[in-house]
Amino acid sequence: MAGAESQVGGRLLGQGVYGCTFEPAPRCAGGRVFRDIGGRPAVGKVTVEDIGDELAAGRRVMALPMASAYFALPTVGCRPEMPLADPDASRCRVLTEATEEKRRSMEMLVLPAAGQQIVQWGAADPARMAANFVRIFVHLLEGMVLYQDAGYVHNDIHEGNILVDERGVARYIDFGLAFRPAGVRTWEDANLGRTFRPKYIWQAPEVHAWRMALGGVSVRHGVAQLAAVNEEYGRLEAQYPARPSALASLHAFMSRDRYVAAGDFGGFARAYGPLFDSWRIGLCMWFQWNDLLRFGGIRETALWQRYRERVRAVIGGLTEFDPRRRWSARRALAVLDPGNRMAAAPAPTAPVRA
């Protein structure tokens, strides 16, 4: 364990189930200190999870055109020296509860500090979010069109994995659970077992329904999950009364879909995988929109008058419970920003190498 004289870890930005993030990044083994990446402050994500998948996915994303405009990518992997005497390190539950053996196995991703999580950015200044909401939404849809055209599904979009910088530019982070639908044969191939965490609402409804219909969880655990999911879906349904019953729509899909009937998860993922991300983007921006309606005074702005029907249509399309009717990122972009060049059909491109 490193001595106090070598501590470089910064303030604790946040923590999840498997790790914590710090700014600036803590010192790496061997004494390397990452103050910045390309002149921008660096953040260190210390985790007990294997970072290999995220680094590999980051390298693939980096090959996409305009990648840095839409994604904040990890560039370094290392094992950090994280002395628990560091005041902020001691607040990280994952670090303080880890055994010495587990602590030695922790690894760190270093990525540019691309801003605040979108929910924090919006809460800090609702008027600023109101002025930038549509631009941020368009930018996120463009990034997802770019990513999906390259043949990938992010699979872990939520309010904590979208960062917004001081200029109002939004970027996706955390590609460790990404998958390529073309290569999926099993549930595990799509990294879905690792995403079934307490925030049930972020997982696309058909993924929950598949798991409940075809097993994969204990009966007791399954009942608890289903109750939590139904409660969350009921809240969404109450906020969007104009469309058909959400659960009835989902049940109709599961009872008629040919991939479900055949137990063919590979076909299921190839047909609907990109729409898992549609659900997540729609839900994230729905939450921001609702916050503005409640607290931000957006109804007094010209943006509200110009975009409210489009925003409502796009959010409704992205969060449709039946994936056969759910909107793709490209369709949503075409409605929200008519004439956007990225909403046009993709030009043929060489596949990105895995």
mmCIF file of C-alpha atoms in Angstrom:
data_model
loop_
_atom_site.group_PDB
_atom_site.id
_atom_site.type_symbol
_atom_site.label_atom_id
_atom_site.label_comp_id
_atom_site.label_asym_id
_atom_site.label_seq_id
_atom_site.Cartn_x
_atom_site.Cartn_y
_atom_site.Cartn_z
ATOM 1 C CA MET A 1 0.000 0.000 0.000
ATOM 2 C CA ALA A 2 1.435 3.382 -0.956
ATOM 3 C CA GLY A 3 2.371 5.940 1.681
ATOM 4 C CA ALA A 4 0.626 9.237 2.233
ATOM 5 C CA GLU A 5 3.411 11.102 0.459
ATOM 6 C CA SER A 6 2.452 9.493 -2.867
ATOM 7 C CA GLN A 7 -1.243 10.278 -2.746
ATOM 8 C CA VAL A 8 -2.515 12.104 -5.800
ATOM 9 C CA GLY A 9 -6.170 11.034 -5.859
ATOM 10 C CA GLY A 10 -8.678 13.813 -6.267
ATOM 11 C CA ARG A 11 -12.240 14.381 -5.187
ATOM 12 C CA LEU A 12 -14.734 11.552 -5.413
ATOM 13 C CA LEU A 13 -17.091 12.250 -8.313
ATOM 14 C CA GLY A 14 -19.362 9.277 -7.824
ATOM 15 C CA GLN A 15 -19.593 5.580 -7.168
ATOM 16 C CA GLY A 16 -21.514 2.660 -8.536
ATOM 17 C CA VAL A 17 -21.870 -1.028 -7.837
ATOM 18 C CA TYR A 18 -18.335 -1.941 -8.908
ATOM 19 C CA GLY A 19 -16.183 1.162 -8.598
ATOM 20 C CA CYS A 20 -15.671 4.886 -8.108
ATOM 21 C CA THR A 21 -14.569 7.855 -10.201
ATOM 22 C CA PHE A 22 -12.105 10.517 -9.107
ATOM 23 C CA GLU A 23 -10.931 13.848 -10.529
ATOM 24 C CA PRO A 24 -8.064 14.176 -11.102
ATOM 25 C CA ALA A 25 -7.188 10.553 -11.706
ATOM 26 C CA PRO A 26 -5.290 8.827 -8.880
ATOM 27 C CA ARG A 27 -1.659 7.825 -9.208
ATOM 28 C CA CYS A 28 -1.021 4.621 -11.139
ATOM 29 C CA ALA A 29 1.352 1.896 -10.071
ATOM 30 C CA GLY A 30 4.876 2.946 -10.981
ATOM 31 C CA GLY A 31 4.183 6.574 -10.197
ATOM 32 C CA ARG A 32 2.414 7.696 -13.387
ATOM 33 C CA VAL A 33 0.041 10.574 -12.793
ATOM 34 C CA PHE A 34 -2.609 11.518 -15.343
ATOM 35 C CA ARG A 35 -3.362 15.200 -14.963
ATOM 36 C CA ASP A 36 -4.925 15.661 -18.353
ATOM 37 C CA ILE A 37 -5.606 14.070 -21.715
ATOM 38 C CA GLY A 38 -5.068 16.330 -24.689
ATOM 39 C CA GLY A 39 -5.007 19.377 -22.449
ATOM 40 C CA ARG A 40 -8.260 18.466 -20.713
ATOM 41 C CA PRO A 41 -8.523 17.368 -17.055
ATOM 42 C CA ALA A 42 -8.512 13.610 -16.579
ATOM 43 C CA VAL A 43 -10.861 11.425 -14.560
ATOM 44 C CA GLY A 44 -9.905 8.044 -13.133
ATOM 45 C CA LYS A 45 -12.475 5.263 -12.866
ATOM 46 C CA VAL A 46 -11.269 2.714 -10.316
ATOM 47 C CA THR A 47 -13.130 -0.569 -10.652
ATOM 48 C CA VAL A 48 -13.057 -4.205 -9.630
ATOM 49 C CA GLU A 49 -14.432 -5.197 -13.045
ATOM 50 C CA ASP A 50 -12.258 -6.349 -15.928
ATOM 51 C CA ILE A 51 -11.553 -3.251 -18.013
ATOM 52 C CA GLY A 52 -10.447 -5.182 -21.081
ATOM 53 C CA ASP A 53 -13.817 -5.039 -22.819
ATOM 54 C CA GLU A 54 -14.190 -1.307 -22.289
ATOM 55 C CA LEU A 55 -10.696 -0.554 -23.582
ATOM 56 C CA ALA A 56 -11.281 -2.766 -26.623
ATOM 57 C CA ALA A 57 -14.636 -1.119 -27.308
ATOM 58 C CA GLY A 58 -13.029 2.297 -26.876
ATOM 59 C CA ARG A 59 -10.427 1.497 -29.509
ATOM 60 C CA ARG A 60 -13.150 0.430 -31.925
ATOM 61 C CA VAL A 61 -15.145 3.591 -31.264
ATOM 62 C CA MET A 62 -12.031 5.712 -31.779
ATOM 63 C CA ALA A 63 -11.900 4.461 -35.368
ATOM 64 C CA LEU A 64 -15.259 6.072 -36.154
ATOM 65 C CA PRO A 65 -15.317 9.460 -37.890
ATOM 66 C CA MET A 66 -15.860 12.411 -35.535
ATOM 67 C CA ALA A 67 -15.598 10.065 -32.547
ATOM 68 C CA SER A 68 -14.302 12.703 -30.132
ATOM 69 C CA ALA A 69 -17.365 14.890 -30.763
ATOM 70 C CA TYR A 70 -19.750 12.218 -29.475
ATOM 71 C CA PHE A 71 -17.780 9.934 -27.161
ATOM 72 C CA ALA A 72 -15.372 10.434 -24.252
ATOM 73 C CA LEU A 73 -13.088 7.460 -24.620
ATOM 74 C CA PRO A 74 -10.759 5.767 -22.134
ATOM 75 C CA THR A 75 -7.138 5.889 -23.209
ATOM 76 C CA VAL A 76 -5.193 4.233 -20.390
ATOM 77 C CA GLY A 77 -5.585 1.199 -18.210
ATOM 78 C CA CYS A 78 -3.523 0.734 -15.060
ATOM 79 C CA ARG A 79 -3.614 -0.492 -11.501
ATOM 80 C CA PRO A 80 -3.764 2.460 -9.117
ATOM 81 C CA GLU A 81 -2.168 3.038 -5.758
ATOM 82 C CA MET A 82 -5.207 3.989 -3.701
ATOM 83 C CA PRO A 83 -4.187 4.538 -0.060
ATOM 84 C CA LEU A 84 -7.289 4.519 2.102
ATOM 85 C CA ALA A 85 -5.830 7.393 4.115
ATOM 86 C CA ASP A 86 -6.839 9.647 1.223
ATOM 87 C CA PRO A 87 -9.974 11.390 2.589
ATOM 88 C CA ASP A 88 -11.987 10.985 -0.580
ATOM 89 C CA ALA A 89 -10.785 7.456 -1.255
ATOM 90 C CA SER A 90 -12.139 6.454 2.136
ATOM 91 C CA ARG A 91 -15.600 7.565 0.981
ATOM 92 C CA CYS A 92 -15.547 5.052 -1.868
ATOM 93 C CA ARG A 93 -17.539 2.095 -0.576
ATOM 94 C CA VAL A 94 -16.061 -0.313 -3.123
ATOM 95 C CA LEU A 95 -12.529 0.571 -2.024
ATOM 96 C CA THR A 96 -13.120 0.579 1.705
ATOM 97 C CA GLU A 97 -14.996 -2.725 1.680
ATOM 98 C CA ALA A 98 -12.530 -4.490 -0.614
ATOM 99 C CA THR A 99 -10.182 -7.118 0.730
ATOM 100 C CA GLU A 100 -6.472 -6.542 0.303
ATOM 101 C CA GLU A 101 -6.430 -9.155 -2.466
ATOM 102 C CA LYS A 102 -9.317 -7.532 -4.318
ATOM 103 C CA ARG A 103 -7.807 -4.074 -3.877
ATOM 104 C CA ARG A 104 -4.596 -5.223 -5.533
ATOM 105 C CA SER A 105 -6.609 -6.461 -8.515
ATOM 106 C CA MET A 106 -8.438 -3.172 -9.050
ATOM 107 C CA GLU A 107 -7.797 -1.399 -12.307
ATOM 108 C CA MET A 108 -8.315 2.128 -13.524
ATOM 109 C CA LEU A 109 -9.540 3.685 -16.735
ATOM 110 C CA VAL A 110 -8.458 7.243 -17.448
ATOM 111 C CA LEU A 111 -10.620 9.406 -19.682
ATOM 112 C CA PRO A 112 -11.048 13.124 -20.353
ATOM 113 C CA ALA A 113 -13.238 14.991 -17.890
ATOM 114 C CA ALA A 114 -15.993 15.635 -20.415
ATOM 115 C CA GLY A 115 -18.269 17.505 -18.034
ATOM 116 C CA GLN A 116 -21.014 16.642 -15.581
ATOM 117 C CA GLN A 117 -23.514 13.840 -15.750
ATOM 118 C CA ILE A 118 -26.494 15.108 -17.694
ATOM 119 C CA VAL A 119 -28.847 15.016 -14.707
ATOM 120 C CA GLN A 120 -26.416 17.118 -12.641
ATOM 121 C CA TRP A 121 -25.794 19.520 -15.522
ATOM 122 C CA GLY A 122 -29.517 20.109 -15.920
ATOM 123 C CA ALA A 123 -30.234 20.449 -12.204
ATOM 124 C CA ALA A 124 -27.422 22.982 -11.738
ATOM 125 C CA ASP A 125 -28.997 25.448 -14.176
ATOM 126 C CA PRO A 126 -32.470 24.543 -15.514
ATOM 127 C CA ALA A 127 -32.573 27.648 -17.716
ATOM 128 C CA ARG A 128 -29.356 26.532 -19.401
ATOM 129 C CA MET A 129 -30.802 23.062 -19.946
ATOM 130 C CA ALA A 130 -33.988 24.577 -21.371
ATOM 131 C CA ALA A 131 -31.938 26.587 -23.869
ATOM 132 C CA ASN A 132 -29.822 23.589 -24.895
ATOM 133 C CA PHE A 133 -32.230 20.667 -24.557
ATOM 134 C CA VAL A 134 -33.005 20.134 -28.244
ATOM 135 C CA ARG A 135 -29.384 20.636 -29.310
ATOM 136 C CA ILE A 136 -28.232 18.055 -26.749
ATOM 137 C CA PHE A 137 -30.961 15.626 -27.813
ATOM 138 C CA VAL A 138 -30.023 16.004 -31.496
ATOM 139 C CA HIS A 139 -26.342 15.509 -30.688
ATOM 140 C CA LEU A 140 -27.014 12.317 -28.733
ATOM 141 C CA LEU A 141 -29.123 10.911 -31.556
ATOM 142 C CA GLU A 142 -26.380 11.747 -34.072
ATOM 143 C CA GLY A 143 -23.820 9.928 -31.932
ATOM 144 C CA MET A 144 -26.032 6.881 -31.678
ATOM 145 C CA VAL A 145 -26.672 6.831 -35.435
ATOM 146 C CA LEU A 146 -22.908 6.924 -35.976
ATOM 147 C CA TYR A 147 -22.327 4.137 -33.466
ATOM 148 C CA GLN A 148 -25.087 1.902 -34.773
ATOM 149 C CA ASP A 149 -24.030 2.381 -38.387
ATOM 150 C CA ALA A 150 -20.697 0.880 -37.339
ATOM 151 C CA GLY A 151 -22.592 -2.182 -36.102
ATOM 152 C CA TYR A 152 -22.599 -1.680 -32.330
ATOM 153 C CA VAL A 153 -25.072 -1.401 -29.459
ATOM 154 C CA HIS A 154 -23.896 0.638 -26.452
ATOM 155 C CA ASN A 155 -26.119 -1.313 -24.048
ATOM 156 C CA ASP A 156 -25.450 0.852 -20.969
ATOM 157 C CA ILE A 157 -26.879 4.299 -21.694
ATOM 158 C CA HIS A 158 -28.313 6.061 -18.660
ATOM 159 C CA GLU A 159 -28.059 9.459 -16.966
ATOM 160 C CA GLY A 160 -24.695 8.573 -15.431
ATOM 161 C CA ASN A 161 -23.104 7.624 -18.765
ATOM 162 C CA ILE A 162 -23.920 10.838 -20.628
ATOM 163 C CA LEU A 163 -21.659 13.783 -19.808
ATOM 164 C CA VAL A 164 -22.286 17.405 -20.806
ATOM 165 C CA ASP A 165 -19.424 19.917 -20.840
ATOM 166 C CA GLU A 166 -19.403 23.646 -20.201
ATOM 167 C CA ARG A 167 -20.265 24.339 -23.861
ATOM 168 C CA GLY A 168 -23.317 22.090 -23.748
ATOM 169 C CA VAL A 169 -21.711 19.280 -25.790
ATOM 170 C CA ALA A 170 -22.966 15.846 -24.725
ATOM 171 C CA ARG A 171 -20.838 12.708 -24.955
ATOM 172 C CA TYR A 172 -21.375 9.038 -24.217
ATOM 173 C CA ILE A 173 -19.002 7.167 -21.933
ATOM 174 C CA ASP A 174 -18.567 3.593 -20.650
ATOM 175 C CA PHE A 175 -18.499 1.104 -23.519
ATOM 176 C CA GLY A 176 -17.698 -1.954 -21.422
ATOM 177 C CA LEU A 177 -21.081 -3.608 -22.065
ATOM 178 C CA ALA A 178 -21.271 -2.832 -25.788
ATOM 179 C CA PHE A 179 -21.926 -5.665 -28.232
ATOM 180 C CA ARG A 180 -22.228 -6.301 -31.948
ATOM 181 C CA PRO A 181 -25.638 -7.785 -32.808
ATOM 182 C CA ALA A 182 -24.093 -9.591 -35.761
ATOM 183 C CA GLY A 183 -22.024 -11.717 -33.385
ATOM 184 C CA VAL A 184 -24.674 -12.511 -30.781
ATOM 185 C CA ARG A 185 -25.858 -16.063 -30.254
ATOM 186 C CA THR A 186 -26.573 -16.165 -26.516
ATOM 187 C CA TRP A 187 -27.686 -13.882 -23.697
ATOM 188 C CA GLU A 188 -24.074 -13.723 -22.470
ATOM 189 C CA ASP A 189 -22.816 -12.595 -25.903
ATOM 190 C CA ALA A 190 -24.875 -9.422 -25.470
ATOM 191 C CA ASN A 191 -23.515 -8.732 -21.965
ATOM 192 C CA LEU A 192 -27.064 -8.614 -20.652
ATOM 193 C CA GLY A 193 -26.521 -10.678 -17.536
ATOM 194 C CA ARG A 194 -24.171 -8.014 -16.198
ATOM 195 C CA THR A 195 -26.650 -5.170 -16.728
ATOM 196 C CA PHE A 196 -29.498 -6.577 -14.638
ATOM 197 C CA ARG A 197 -28.918 -4.236 -11.721
ATOM 198 C CA PRO A 198 -31.254 -2.413 -9.341
ATOM 199 C CA LYS A 199 -32.118 0.375 -11.811
ATOM 200 C CA TYR A 200 -34.488 -1.890 -13.736
ATOM 201 C CA ILE A 201 -36.138 0.885 -15.688
ATOM 202 C CA TRP A 202 -33.118 1.465 -17.958
ATOM 203 C CA GLN A 203 -33.265 -2.001 -19.459
ATOM 204 C CA ALA A 204 -35.465 -2.250 -22.553
ATOM 205 C CA PRO A 205 -38.840 -3.870 -21.734
ATOM 206 C CA GLU A 206 -38.397 -6.748 -24.173
ATOM 207 C CA VAL A 207 -35.153 -7.730 -22.419
ATOM 208 C CA HIS A 208 -36.982 -8.011 -19.105
ATOM 209 C CA ALA A 209 -39.806 -9.917 -20.765
ATOM 210 C CA TRP A 210 -37.399 -12.343 -22.472
ATOM 211 C CA ARG A 211 -35.682 -13.114 -19.207
ATOM 212 C CA MET A 212 -38.927 -13.622 -17.322
ATOM 213 C CA ALA A 213 -40.461 -15.756 -20.088
ATOM 214 C CA LEU A 214 -37.467 -17.984 -20.722
ATOM 215 C CA GLY A 215 -35.907 -18.201 -17.275
ATOM 216 C CA GLY A 216 -32.449 -17.227 -16.143
ATOM 217 C CA VAL A 217 -33.384 -15.993 -12.668
ATOM 218 C CA SER A 218 -34.731 -17.719 -9.590
ATOM 219 C CA VAL A 219 -38.483 -17.631 -9.090
ATOM 220 C CA ARG A 220 -38.159 -15.507 -5.961
ATOM 221 C CA HIS A 221 -35.754 -13.083 -7.578
ATOM 222 C CA GLY A 222 -37.817 -13.025 -10.758
ATOM 223 C CA VAL A 223 -41.019 -12.127 -8.930
ATOM 224 C CA ALA A 224 -39.255 -9.301 -7.085
ATOM 225 C CA GLN A 225 -37.786 -7.963 -10.322
ATOM 226 C CA LEU A 226 -41.061 -8.224 -12.169
ATOM 227 C CA ALA A 227 -42.866 -6.320 -9.415
ATOM 228 C CA ALA A 228 -40.246 -3.559 -9.507
ATOM 229 C CA VAL A 229 -40.339 -3.360 -13.292
ATOM 230 C CA ASN A 230 -44.135 -3.263 -13.418
ATOM 231 C CA GLU A 231 -44.191 -0.489 -10.830
ATOM 232 C CA GLU A 232 -41.755 1.589 -12.883
ATOM 233 C CA TYR A 233 -43.588 0.893 -16.141
ATOM 234 C CA GLY A 234 -46.869 1.853 -14.490
ATOM 235 C CA ARG A 235 -45.419 5.242 -13.645
ATOM 236 C CA LEU A 236 -44.313 5.760 -17.226
ATOM 237 C CA GLU A 237 -47.706 4.713 -18.514
ATOM 238 C CA ALA A 238 -49.433 7.206 -16.215
ATOM 239 C CA GLN A 239 -47.260 10.000 -17.578
ATOM 240 C CA TYR A 240 -47.998 9.074 -21.193
ATOM 241 C CA PRO A 241 -51.728 8.257 -21.291
ATOM 242 C CA ALA A 242 -52.131 8.873 -25.020
ATOM 243 C CA ARG A 243 -50.660 5.531 -26.098
ATOM 244 C CA PRO A 244 -51.972 1.992 -25.597
ATOM 245 C CA SER A 245 -51.384 0.129 -22.369
ATOM 246 C CA ALA A 246 -47.648 -0.405 -22.101
ATOM 247 C CA LEU A 247 -47.767 -3.847 -20.539
ATOM 248 C CA ALA A 248 -50.515 -5.023 -22.900
ATOM 249 C CA SER A 249 -48.379 -3.876 -25.829
ATOM 250 C CA LEU A 250 -45.360 -5.732 -24.470
ATOM 251 C CA HIS A 251 -47.382 -8.901 -23.833
ATOM 252 C CA ALA A 252 -48.728 -8.822 -27.390
ATOM 253 C CA PHE A 253 -45.185 -8.578 -28.724
ATOM 254 C CA MET A 254 -43.905 -11.479 -26.633
ATOM 255 C CA SER A 255 -46.839 -13.707 -27.606
ATOM 256 C CA ARG A 256 -46.395 -13.117 -31.346
ATOM 257 C CA ASP A 257 -42.696 -12.585 -31.983
ATOM 258 C CA ARG A 258 -41.119 -15.401 -33.989
ATOM 259 C CA TYR A 259 -37.736 -15.148 -32.243
ATOM 260 C CA VAL A 260 -39.373 -15.493 -28.836
ATOM 261 C CA ALA A 261 -41.422 -18.470 -30.034
ATOM 262 C CA ALA A 262 -38.283 -20.186 -31.331
ATOM 263 C CA GLY A 263 -36.147 -19.286 -28.299
ATOM 264 C CA ASP A 264 -33.702 -17.691 -30.768
ATOM 265 C CA PHE A 265 -31.913 -15.011 -28.774
ATOM 266 C CA GLY A 266 -29.376 -14.409 -31.547
ATOM 267 C CA GLY A 267 -32.139 -13.478 -33.975
ATOM 268 C CA PHE A 268 -33.868 -11.472 -31.240
ATOM 269 C CA ALA A 269 -30.708 -9.424 -30.562
ATOM 270 C CA ARG A 270 -29.983 -8.842 -34.246
ATOM 271 C CA ALA A 271 -33.541 -7.670 -34.890
ATOM 272 C CA TYR A 272 -34.023 -5.505 -31.807
ATOM 273 C CA GLY A 273 -30.570 -4.879 -30.284
ATOM 274 C CA PRO A 274 -30.163 -1.321 -31.625
ATOM 275 C CA LEU A 275 -33.602 -0.536 -30.206
ATOM 276 C CA PHE A 276 -32.339 -1.355 -26.705
ATOM 277 C CA ASP A 277 -30.371 1.898 -27.032
ATOM 278 C CA SER A 278 -33.371 3.766 -28.438
ATOM 279 C CA TRP A 279 -35.292 2.959 -25.261
ATOM 280 C CA ARG A 280 -32.461 4.208 -23.066
ATOM 281 C CA ILE A 281 -31.931 7.496 -24.933
ATOM 282 C CA GLY A 282 -35.641 8.200 -24.997
ATOM 283 C CA LEU A 283 -35.991 7.492 -21.296
ATOM 284 C CA CYS A 284 -33.007 9.645 -20.362
ATOM 285 C CA MET A 285 -34.261 12.664 -22.308
ATOM 286 C CA TRP A 286 -37.815 12.086 -21.099
ATOM 287 C CA PHE A 287 -36.584 12.471 -17.531
ATOM 288 C CA GLN A 288 -34.745 15.706 -18.419
ATOM 289 C CA TRP A 289 -37.815 17.049 -20.245
ATOM 290 C CA ASN A 290 -40.080 16.275 -17.293
ATOM 291 C CA ASP A 291 -37.671 18.046 -14.942
ATOM 292 C CA LEU A 292 -37.830 21.120 -17.163
ATOM 293 C CA LEU A 293 -41.613 21.019 -17.228
ATOM 294 C CA ARG A 294 -41.706 20.873 -13.438
ATOM 295 C CA PHE A 295 -38.897 23.237 -12.504
ATOM 296 C CA GLY A 296 -37.335 24.937 -15.492
ATOM 297 C CA GLY A 297 -39.978 27.317 -16.754
ATOM 298 C CA ILE A 298 -39.572 25.871 -20.243
ATOM 299 C CA ARG A 299 -43.197 26.599 -21.135
ATOM 300 C CA GLU A 300 -42.319 30.301 -21.327
ATOM 301 C CA THR A 301 -39.583 29.761 -23.916
ATOM 302 C CA ALA A 302 -39.726 29.912 -27.695
ATOM 303 C CA LEU A 303 -38.155 26.432 -27.709
ATOM 304 C CA TRP A 304 -41.250 25.007 -26.025
ATOM 305 C CA GLN A 305 -43.545 26.554 -28.602
ATOM 306 C CA ARG A 306 -41.451 25.352 -31.526
ATOM 307 C CA TYR A 307 -40.450 21.863 -30.422
ATOM 308 C CA ARG A 308 -42.935 20.545 -27.878
ATOM 309 C CA GLU A 309 -44.906 18.392 -30.334
ATOM 310 C CA ARG A 310 -41.749 17.054 -31.971
ATOM 311 C CA VAL A 311 -40.131 16.278 -28.626
ATOM 312 C CA ARG A 312 -43.269 14.532 -27.411
ATOM 313 C CA ALA A 313 -43.476 12.458 -30.601
ATOM 314 C CA VAL A 314 -39.792 11.500 -30.498
ATOM 315 C CA ILE A 315 -39.804 10.540 -26.819
ATOM 316 C CA GLY A 316 -42.982 8.529 -27.343
ATOM 317 C CA GLY A 317 -41.463 6.747 -30.351
ATOM 318 C CA LEU A 318 -38.196 5.941 -28.587
ATOM 319 C CA THR A 319 -39.939 4.610 -25.474
ATOM 320 C CA GLU A 320 -42.523 2.468 -27.252
ATOM 321 C CA PHE A 321 -42.861 -0.814 -25.335
ATOM 322 C CA ASP A 322 -43.251 -2.973 -28.453
ATOM 323 C CA PRO A 323 -39.824 -2.922 -30.175
ATOM 324 C CA ARG A 324 -41.446 -3.577 -33.552
ATOM 325 C CA ARG A 325 -42.958 -0.093 -33.298
ATOM 326 C CA ARG A 326 -40.127 1.616 -31.424
ATOM 327 C CA TRP A 327 -38.251 4.283 -33.341
ATOM 328 C CA SER A 328 -34.643 3.919 -34.372
ATOM 329 C CA ALA A 329 -32.193 6.704 -33.539
ATOM 330 C CA ARG A 330 -32.180 7.673 -37.228
ATOM 331 C CA ARG A 331 -35.959 7.998 -37.438
ATOM 332 C CA ALA A 332 -36.058 10.032 -34.214
ATOM 333 C CA LEU A 333 -33.339 12.332 -35.549
ATOM 334 C CA ALA A 334 -35.240 12.898 -38.794
ATOM 335 C CA VAL A 335 -38.326 14.016 -36.860
ATOM 336 C CA LEU A 336 -36.551 16.134 -34.254
ATOM 337 C CA ASP A 337 -34.188 17.813 -36.726
ATOM 338 C CA PRO A 338 -35.627 17.572 -40.267
ATOM 339 C CA GLY A 339 -32.919 17.834 -42.890
ATOM 340 C CA ASN A 340 -30.148 16.604 -40.597
ATOM 341 C CA ARG A 341 -27.619 14.953 -42.886
ATOM 342 C CA MET A 342 -27.036 12.064 -40.470
ATOM 343 C CA ALA A 343 -30.720 11.154 -40.607
ATOM 344 C CA ALA A 344 -30.317 10.141 -44.250
ATOM 345 C CA ALA A 345 -29.609 6.537 -45.176
ATOM 346 C CA PRO A 346 -25.996 5.615 -44.335
ATOM 347 C CA ALA A 347 -23.364 5.599 -47.040
ATOM 348 C CA PRO A 348 -21.613 2.228 -47.537
ATOM 349 C CA THR A 349 -18.515 2.040 -45.339
ATOM 350 C CA ALA A 350 -15.877 -0.534 -44.591
ATOM 351 C CA PRO A 351 -16.630 -2.402 -41.357
ATOM 352 C CA VAL A 352 -14.734 -1.326 -38.260
ATOM 353 C CA ARG A 353 -12.321 -4.046 -37.235
ATOM 354 C CA ALA A 354 -12.975 -5.643 -33.862
#
